[in-house]
């Protein structure tokens, strides 16, 4: 099934965790860069709040280029397209914030994303990671999908403590306060094969 | 009737398979290029998700020019118009993704599309082909229209296996995981007559 | 009454056939060009599908300048305004496609339109002419208006065969498959008086 | 009361006739030009069809500069603002077409408008004047406002013939087919005081 | 309470009179200029008709720079922001026209506005001042707020004559026909302290 | 919990007070600057009136650069992004005006914001601070969050006087009339670590 962790060979592809009417799900955030003038395109049947997450993620990176060794000019010389499959499913809410900022950071650095990692959490403009809902359902979906490491806001730690241990077996949790910690955990030093010259 | 496979003399015309309230249908995706500055026009009474498929298809090609021998500049020097007849019928959903990316690729390469070929499948930004619904009805429509080869997501193989063999006679199925496979199957080396100099 | 064929002295004025709740009607599509930068203006209380017909018609001409001896630059050096009187009546649907492409072609060539000619049919981006509905009512309206020649999609021939001959007297039908045939039938070699230098 | 004909000292101010739920009314169309780049602003609580009338009027003049001795460049060097008082009253419909084209023509020529003249009629892009409704109510309003000359479409002549002569006393009717006739009737040779150098 | 006349030390602040469900009110129109390219920003929870008043006011000034000794270039070199506190209250209607044009004129001239003056009236593009409603309630609000001088359309004079004299004590009325009169009454020769160099 | 005052190490982060259906809340306004052309982005699920507050705040600073030692060019050379977490909660109303102007001023000066300070109040374009509602609930929320100093409009002083003293213990109130006073109270002379060179 497609609801499995896949691989980390492509820059800009990050696994997120979503919570829908029928339970938890994994989702992928994909970022593609192409030479251009800094245009941002958002697809995947996204609601306004989820689109705002992408704006926040992009602005966070623009304002923190130094932390990732990015060049300010890159943001004006590449078009950015962020997509969240699957198109038939409407998606909204702020909880893909960490996934989006990691996807964008991977695309702009061309660094690989850690294998078998998933994440969920709202981000703010100054780089805080806020807690989100549906943690139990998301954890179950992550296990089913073959995930081994999960990044959450430190304010979601209490939600994990309430889950029966048998559901947590084989999962390692990384509780964070800042986007900077997310990126350190999620991005490998290794670049993808044939990286773009950004 | 117009619901027949027609011919492959024009670049950018690809046969897709749709699923409506009254059964399966074939549809045509048409791409036309004209000298310009990279403007994209989408017509055919398309819903938002179907328009997103066109954005995904175009971005996939921009980000993978090397795989098709395309020039990056082409996307800024030609206006792109994608149309899906018939205008009176509202259309939506992600399942024309593969058809759109093939139509655009044929237009930008001016290569002919394989004869008597139809396809259906969602695409993602990194080039995955996702399964879609209504496979049985679409297969019946393809047969009626004189199609002999059909491209589907490998995740739709199980849907074919459930169809009675008598309906599949004379049809060859090509199950794919990646957009790259779609384009290799669908585009002939031969260019159309009087190709545009792109 | 204004519902009469008028004359062909002005470039860009073409007679179409419409089908409304109260029967068939003739309508006029008017195109006016003025020096500019290629801006397109559409008026006449047109719905989205009818506006798409104008986009299709204009793109067809841009992509087929050679067939009509047009210059590519013309489309960037002239503003195009397409109007369908009367403003109080909302209009929609794809059936004015042939009328719009003929109107635009007459404007850009400054060639006269054949006298006492009317037409109805959807167009596609690659130049196919598709069948439309309400043929019987449209034919009656055409006769009342003094029309003698009517262009239809070849797929509407069966609709004509079902009409009693007494209603067809004095009418000559031209069944076409391609926009190219429409333009050959509709545009005279003769230019209008005081043609624009396009 | 303000519902009186006023004077013709200002270029671009023309008296129209409207038909509302509570009877006929006179209205004023005002056009103001200011140095700029051809931007068009429309105010006065206007509906979409009435805004289209302004677009038609402006395009008619752009395409017929020769008939009025206008310079093509003027349309790109002046901003055009068309207003129809009073702002609290929503207005729509095509019947102010002749009033708008006369207002714009007076503004661009700085010629005075004939005194005590009112008009009503739809215009088309090629310059036809089409009939409109509410003629009887509009005539009564014109008389009350001190109007002596009224321009109508020749297709509205039958409506005048049905009105009792006592209501027509003191009114002279000018029936026209073309916008060109309207402008010849409405614009005086005399320019306004301190005309703009257009 | 804030519903008092305040002072005239700031250019661009003018007192208007509004009429709401709960009686008359004074309101302030504030205009701020900052170096820019002529962008207009309108805030204060304004409806479409009230926004049109600001467009009319600005265009009137652009077209009548000579009357106020303004430079045409000023309108392209300064951004204009017009605000009407308070943001929580939706506002609409044309009656702030005179207040807006005075606010803009004060900002562009940096001239002080006459002390203890309030006004209400619709404006037209050619500079007429039209009557508005709610005069009695507005007058009472003006008195409560410490206003001594009120500008109204000459067509509102009849409304004042119907108000009992005891309510009018201490108020001086200025009935006008033209925007030009409003500005002569409202703008002092004296400039504000530290005027902008416009 | 996140509903605590946090720290003042980041420029552009200011604590506001909100009033919702379920009581008072603190909120944070975050401003981030990045090199650009003066584009303004507003996120946080903000309603139209709250977006207007940001426009007012930005324009106030543009028009009063001298008071804060800002350079006019800064506003055209930096993109401004204002965000109000949390994205899932719709927010509206004018009461964040003072918080927004302080957030923007801190970002453009890179000065620290006073510790343990919160504020609520509408602003106007000329820099007045207007009273807002829900004062009692906001005060309780501020105490819970560890706030010690609160800025309010002088017109809200009466609301404080009606609150039982035991709720006010440990809180110092600063009643203001002008935005200028807010900024003097809220911005420390000290800059943040590694300030941007604006
Ligand atoms: Ca799924
Ligand atoms: Ca691990
Ligand atoms: Ca069909
Ligand atoms: Ca085969
Ligand atoms: Ca008709
Ligand atoms: Ca014939
Ligand atoms: Ca009236
Ligand atoms: Ca006469
Ligand atoms: Ca008030
Ligand atoms: Ca006085
Ligand atoms: Ca909260
Ligand atoms: Ca203190």
XYZ file of C-alpha atoms in Angstrom, chain F residues 17-26 120 133-144 150 159-160 163:
27
model
C -4.390 40.066 25.330
C -7.413 38.539 23.623
C -10.959 37.917 24.671
C -12.699 34.823 23.378
C -15.908 32.931 24.010
C -14.166 30.971 26.751
C -12.481 33.870 28.550
C -9.281 35.893 28.283
C -6.108 34.624 26.639
C -2.651 35.887 25.972
C -4.433 45.517 24.290
C -13.646 45.323 25.446
C -13.200 42.283 27.666
C -10.773 44.046 29.991
C -11.590 41.982 33.087
C -11.104 38.636 31.351
C -7.911 39.850 29.700
C -6.470 40.982 33.060
C -7.099 37.571 34.596
C -5.389 35.873 31.659
C -2.414 38.203 31.958
C -1.943 37.361 35.632
C -2.111 33.621 34.963
C -0.130 46.079 31.121
C -12.884 49.299 33.441
C -9.932 48.668 35.746
C -12.341 45.249 39.068
